[in-house]
Amino acid sequence: MNIIKNEKITIRRPDDFHVHLRDKKILKKVLPYTSSIYGRAIIMPNLTPPITNIEESHKYRKRIMRALPSNHHFIPLMTCYLTDNTNPREIENGFLNNFFFAAKLYFKNSTNYTKNGVSNIFAISKTLEVMQKIGMPLLIHGEITDNDTDIFDREVKFIDIILEPLIKNYPELKIVFEHISTKIAVDYVIESNDFLAATVTPHHLFFNRNSLLNEKFLPYLFCLPILKEKKDQKALKKAVTSGNKKFFLGTDTAPHFYFCNKVCQIIKPGIFNAPSSILAYLKVFEEMNALKFFEKFSSENGANFYNLPLNKEKITFIHKPKRIDKIIKIEKKVSFPFLAGEVMNWSVIL
Ligand code: DOR
Ligand code: ZN
Ligand code: ZN
């Protein structure tokens, strides 16, 4: 990494290890925000219907490549959505033949488009065994969602009820605890073995539940896992800026486009942060006086965890104000990007 004091920062091109691109017109609209910055991205499979086999994944990859601007160098890393009916052989074939980069575990109804998710972890035990054997990573939306669990306790309960036994039963299964949101999760990841790592989003670093709910309710900060307490936010900021190799960049950019006539009555969880994510992360590292670890978090830790070569290309930031778009339109529908209208200190030289 090269930092020219107060002027320019150059790092290896980063990767985004957690992205929702959706499909069709939305895919075409949102993809360039990711592919203009990031060299590779792990693509979430929670489409409708979800991507549950090699054939659908391959077709989805082709649609992504067709939507990609011709001057962008970008590699989508495809994932398979696990269900109670997942065939372990399909997972094995998909991974060994480079169709699947990883498998994604959503528990049933834990977030958007997860009604086909896994109802009970035992339903996929054969698949987990195979994945451990072949070194295929398991990516988890780590929240328990039974009716009795409070929304703010879902992640911590997931650690006790699912993650801890999972690690005991499959000690060499590579697991990514996605978008962690609590201090308890941070501490758990730090203390566990090297087969467990975590992604952290810009929104969980920037905000806490007071930002979402105090004074006025800001629906565009509604996401899952829901924003937690200030102490959790503080622990996340400390973890990512510490240089610890177990934490890496995964934005969970999750676009939703609404046609709102006066008031949107139903707001789905999800924050479209691709237009601001890298500048938001940079701001956190600058404020924490940790610019020296920015490249590790953004461009090295994740690639190393996934055994990918580091990107050779570079990206340069210049100390020049950049205003994030207030609104992003697709036909008659609108989306509000993360930090819409805010001015960031740095701009990317494209
Ligand atoms: O807030 C979220 N939105 N969290 C998720 O896990 C899924 C995502 C989506 O797909 O909209
Ligand atoms: Zn998730
Ligand atoms: Zn996600």
XYZ file of N, CA and C and ligand atoms in Angstrom, residues 18 20 22 44 46 104 106 110-114 141-143 178-179 203-204 222-226 252-256 268-271, ligand 1:
110
model
N -19.408 -10.434 -0.318
C -20.842 -10.647 -0.015
C -21.691 -9.625 -0.780
N -25.375 -8.970 -3.214
C -26.645 -9.362 -3.849
C -26.791 -8.547 -5.129
N -29.146 -9.463 -7.518
C -30.508 -9.679 -8.055
C -30.425 -10.159 -9.507
N -24.559 -13.728 -3.989
C -25.554 -14.440 -3.176
C -26.630 -15.074 -4.068
N -29.858 -15.868 -3.372
C -31.274 -15.789 -2.929
C -32.148 -15.045 -3.942
N -24.253 -21.406 0.420
C -24.819 -20.412 1.334
C -25.927 -21.026 2.171
N -28.956 -20.250 4.534
C -29.963 -19.391 5.173
C -30.901 -20.329 5.890
N -35.266 -16.551 7.429
C -34.397 -15.720 8.262
C -34.212 -14.333 7.665
N -34.432 -14.185 6.362
C -34.324 -12.862 5.732
C -35.056 -12.924 4.393
N -34.829 -11.934 3.532
C -35.564 -11.917 2.266
C -35.289 -13.176 1.435
N -36.321 -13.656 0.796
C -36.218 -14.748 -0.178
C -35.570 -16.001 0.411
N -35.985 -16.345 1.620
C -35.403 -17.540 2.252
C -36.482 -18.554 2.642
N -25.750 -16.940 6.915
C -26.499 -15.823 7.498
C -26.786 -16.261 8.930
N -26.033 -15.752 9.878
C -26.031 -16.311 11.224
C -27.092 -15.730 12.137
N -28.321 -16.135 11.926
C -29.400 -15.702 12.813
C -30.398 -16.841 12.993
N -21.300 -14.467 8.238
C -21.503 -13.267 7.406
C -22.057 -12.094 8.216
N -21.718 -10.921 7.765
C -22.196 -9.635 8.303
C -22.413 -9.650 9.807
N -22.455 -0.669 6.825
C -23.537 -0.106 7.653
C -23.423 -0.505 9.120
N -22.930 -1.723 9.389
C -22.755 -2.092 10.796
C -21.577 -1.347 11.429
N -32.683 -0.047 7.652
C -33.216 -1.333 8.120
C -32.548 -2.457 7.341
N -31.905 -3.348 8.068
C -31.221 -4.479 7.431
C -31.262 -5.650 8.399
N -30.861 -6.806 7.914
C -30.696 -7.964 8.788
C -29.285 -8.497 8.627
N -28.598 -8.812 9.703
C -29.020 -8.593 11.071
C -29.259 -7.101 11.363
N -30.253 -6.844 12.210
C -30.594 -5.458 12.528
C -29.417 -4.795 13.262
N -22.532 -6.851 1.797
C -23.955 -7.209 1.840
C -24.799 -6.146 1.130
N -24.258 -5.585 0.056
C -25.074 -4.637 -0.719
C -26.312 -5.379 -1.205
N -27.483 -4.840 -0.846
C -28.744 -5.573 -1.088
C -29.784 -4.591 -1.613
N -29.779 -4.367 -2.930
C -30.673 -3.352 -3.475
C -32.141 -3.753 -3.418
N -32.952 -2.784 -3.075
C -34.405 -2.923 -3.181
C -34.898 -1.680 -3.891
N -38.522 -3.783 2.965
C -37.772 -5.021 3.184
C -36.399 -4.681 3.759
N -35.841 -5.564 4.580
C -34.497 -5.305 5.085
C -33.474 -5.389 3.960
N -32.508 -4.489 3.961
C -31.466 -4.547 2.937
C -31.002 -3.146 2.612
N -29.701 -2.976 2.495
C -29.121 -1.655 2.240
C -28.286 -1.731 0.968
O -30.682 -6.946 5.062
C -30.535 -7.948 4.362
N -30.947 -8.006 3.071
N -29.952 -9.014 4.898
C -29.869 -10.165 4.237
O -29.325 -11.084 4.785
C -30.463 -10.340 2.886
C -30.573 -9.077 2.209
C -31.422 -9.132 0.941
O -31.296 -10.092 0.175
O -32.185 -8.179 0.714
